[in-house]
Short mmCIF file of C-alpha atoms in Angstrom, two decimals:
data_model
loop_
_atom_site.label_atom_id
_atom_site.label_comp_id
_atom_site.label_asym_id
_atom_site.label_seq_id
_atom_site.Cartn_x
_atom_site.Cartn_y
_atom_site.Cartn_z
CA UNK A 1 59.18 -124.81 1.71
CA UNK A 2 61.32 -121.59 1.19
CA UNK A 3 57.86 -119.36 0.26
CA UNK A 4 56.29 -120.68 3.62
CA UNK A 5 59.28 -119.23 5.39
CA UNK A 6 58.62 -115.46 3.02
CA UNK A 7 54.63 -115.41 3.59
CA UNK A 8 55.12 -112.98 6.85
CA UNK A 9 57.08 -110.75 5.05
CA UNK A 10 55.11 -110.43 1.73
CA UNK A 11 51.22 -110.23 4.05
CA UNK A 12 53.04 -107.75 6.36
CA UNK A 13 54.31 -105.47 2.63
CA UNK A 14 51.35 -105.87 1.42
CA UNK A 15 49.56 -104.25 4.90
CA UNK A 16 52.05 -101.58 4.76
CA UNK A 17 52.04 -100.87 1.39
CA UNK A 18 47.96 -100.81 1.29
CA UNK A 19 48.36 -98.18 4.04
CA UNK A 20 50.44 -96.16 2.86
CA UNK A 21 47.80 -96.68 -0.66
CA UNK A 22 44.88 -95.68 1.87
CA UNK A 23 46.71 -92.65 3.37
CA UNK A 24 48.19 -91.08 0.35
CA UNK A 25 44.01 -91.56 -1.10
CA UNK A 26 42.50 -89.92 2.61
CA UNK A 27 44.59 -86.68 1.65
CA UNK A 28 43.46 -86.55 -2.09
CA UNK A 29 39.86 -87.13 -1.74
CA UNK A 30 39.61 -84.58 1.03
CA UNK A 31 40.22 -81.49 -1.09
CA UNK A 32 37.18 -80.09 -2.73
CA UNK A 33 37.82 -79.13 -6.47
CA UNK A 34 35.43 -76.36 -8.46
CA UNK A 35 34.59 -76.54 -11.76
CA UNK A 36 32.78 -73.04 -11.53
CA UNK A 37 35.80 -70.54 -10.76
CA UNK A 38 32.78 -67.33 -10.83
CA UNK A 39 32.51 -69.45 -7.80
CA UNK A 40 35.91 -70.57 -7.04
CA UNK A 41 36.75 -66.99 -7.36
CA UNK A 42 34.08 -65.52 -4.37
CA UNK A 43 35.00 -68.11 -2.07
CA UNK A 44 38.53 -67.60 -2.64
CA UNK A 45 38.01 -63.74 -2.05
CA UNK A 46 35.92 -64.48 1.59
CA UNK A 47 39.16 -66.65 2.34
CA UNK A 48 41.81 -65.11 1.46
CA UNK A 49 43.46 -67.72 -0.55
CA UNK A 50 44.77 -67.65 -4.35
CA UNK A 51 43.14 -69.76 -6.91
CA UNK A 52 45.11 -73.11 -8.48
CA UNK A 53 43.38 -73.50 -11.98
CA UNK A 54 44.30 -77.49 -13.27
CA UNK A 55 42.75 -77.10 -17.07
CA UNK A 56 43.53 -80.97 -17.80
CA UNK A 57 42.31 -83.31 -20.12
CA UNK A 58 41.71 -86.16 -17.02
CA UNK A 59 40.83 -88.92 -19.71
CA UNK A 60 43.02 -88.52 -22.38
CA UNK A 61 46.55 -86.32 -22.06
CA UNK A 62 49.87 -88.14 -20.14
CA UNK A 63 50.79 -85.28 -18.76
CA UNK A 64 47.36 -83.81 -16.86
CA UNK A 65 46.67 -88.52 -15.36
CA UNK A 66 50.73 -87.44 -14.15
CA UNK A 67 50.31 -84.56 -12.72
CA UNK A 68 47.22 -85.67 -10.44
CA UNK A 69 49.22 -89.08 -9.57
CA UNK A 70 52.42 -87.36 -8.63
CA UNK A 71 51.46 -84.02 -7.07
CA UNK A 72 47.86 -83.60 -6.32
CA UNK A 73 47.31 -86.89 -5.17
CA UNK A 74 49.94 -86.79 -2.08
CA UNK A 75 49.58 -85.64 0.93
CA UNK A 76 52.52 -82.68 0.82
CA UNK A 77 50.24 -81.08 -2.05
CA UNK A 78 46.82 -81.52 0.04
CA UNK A 79 47.96 -80.25 2.80
CA UNK A 80 49.09 -77.21 1.57
CA UNK A 81 45.75 -76.82 -0.65
CA UNK A 82 43.94 -77.13 2.20
CA UNK A 83 45.58 -73.92 4.08
CA UNK A 84 46.27 -71.67 0.91
CA UNK A 85 44.18 -72.60 -1.96
CA UNK A 86 40.74 -72.81 -3.96
CA UNK A 87 40.83 -75.71 -6.11
CA UNK A 88 39.54 -75.01 -9.62
CA UNK A 89 39.91 -77.63 -12.73
CA UNK A 90 38.50 -77.37 -15.88
CA UNK A 91 38.37 -80.77 -17.88
CA UNK A 92 38.20 -80.81 -21.27
CA UNK A 93 38.09 -84.88 -21.68
CA UNK A 94 37.94 -86.97 -24.88
CA UNK A 95 35.67 -89.77 -24.02
CA UNK A 96 33.47 -88.71 -20.64
CA UNK A 97 30.45 -87.12 -20.95
CA UNK A 98 30.22 -83.34 -19.85
CA UNK A 99 27.01 -81.67 -19.50
CA UNK A 100 26.38 -78.83 -21.23
CA UNK A 101 26.63 -76.40 -18.77
CA UNK A 102 29.94 -78.13 -17.82
CA UNK A 103 31.53 -77.70 -21.08
CA UNK A 104 29.86 -73.73 -21.37
CA UNK A 105 31.85 -73.55 -18.38
CA UNK A 106 35.41 -74.49 -19.72
CA UNK A 107 34.61 -72.62 -22.61
#
């Protein structure tokens, strides 16, 4: 009987959690991460923005993964980055296969 009374509150909490997660994901999904640093430099110069280079091990580095989750995925970062930065992600994964051109570009 007690669980029955809690169901509306649990449902509301679940819906609010999903809304917050969707909101954060929507902002981070709108960010463009470049992998070609020369192209990113040109874009930054044309738009008078700074470059942010993220050297990452996206599938093995715990601190890189945490940085993505705690900073790069926040609406605050997305808002700041959209107006001020050109983002470049230089990835050195262990399990994910990169194209040969991307590996050369990273080096």
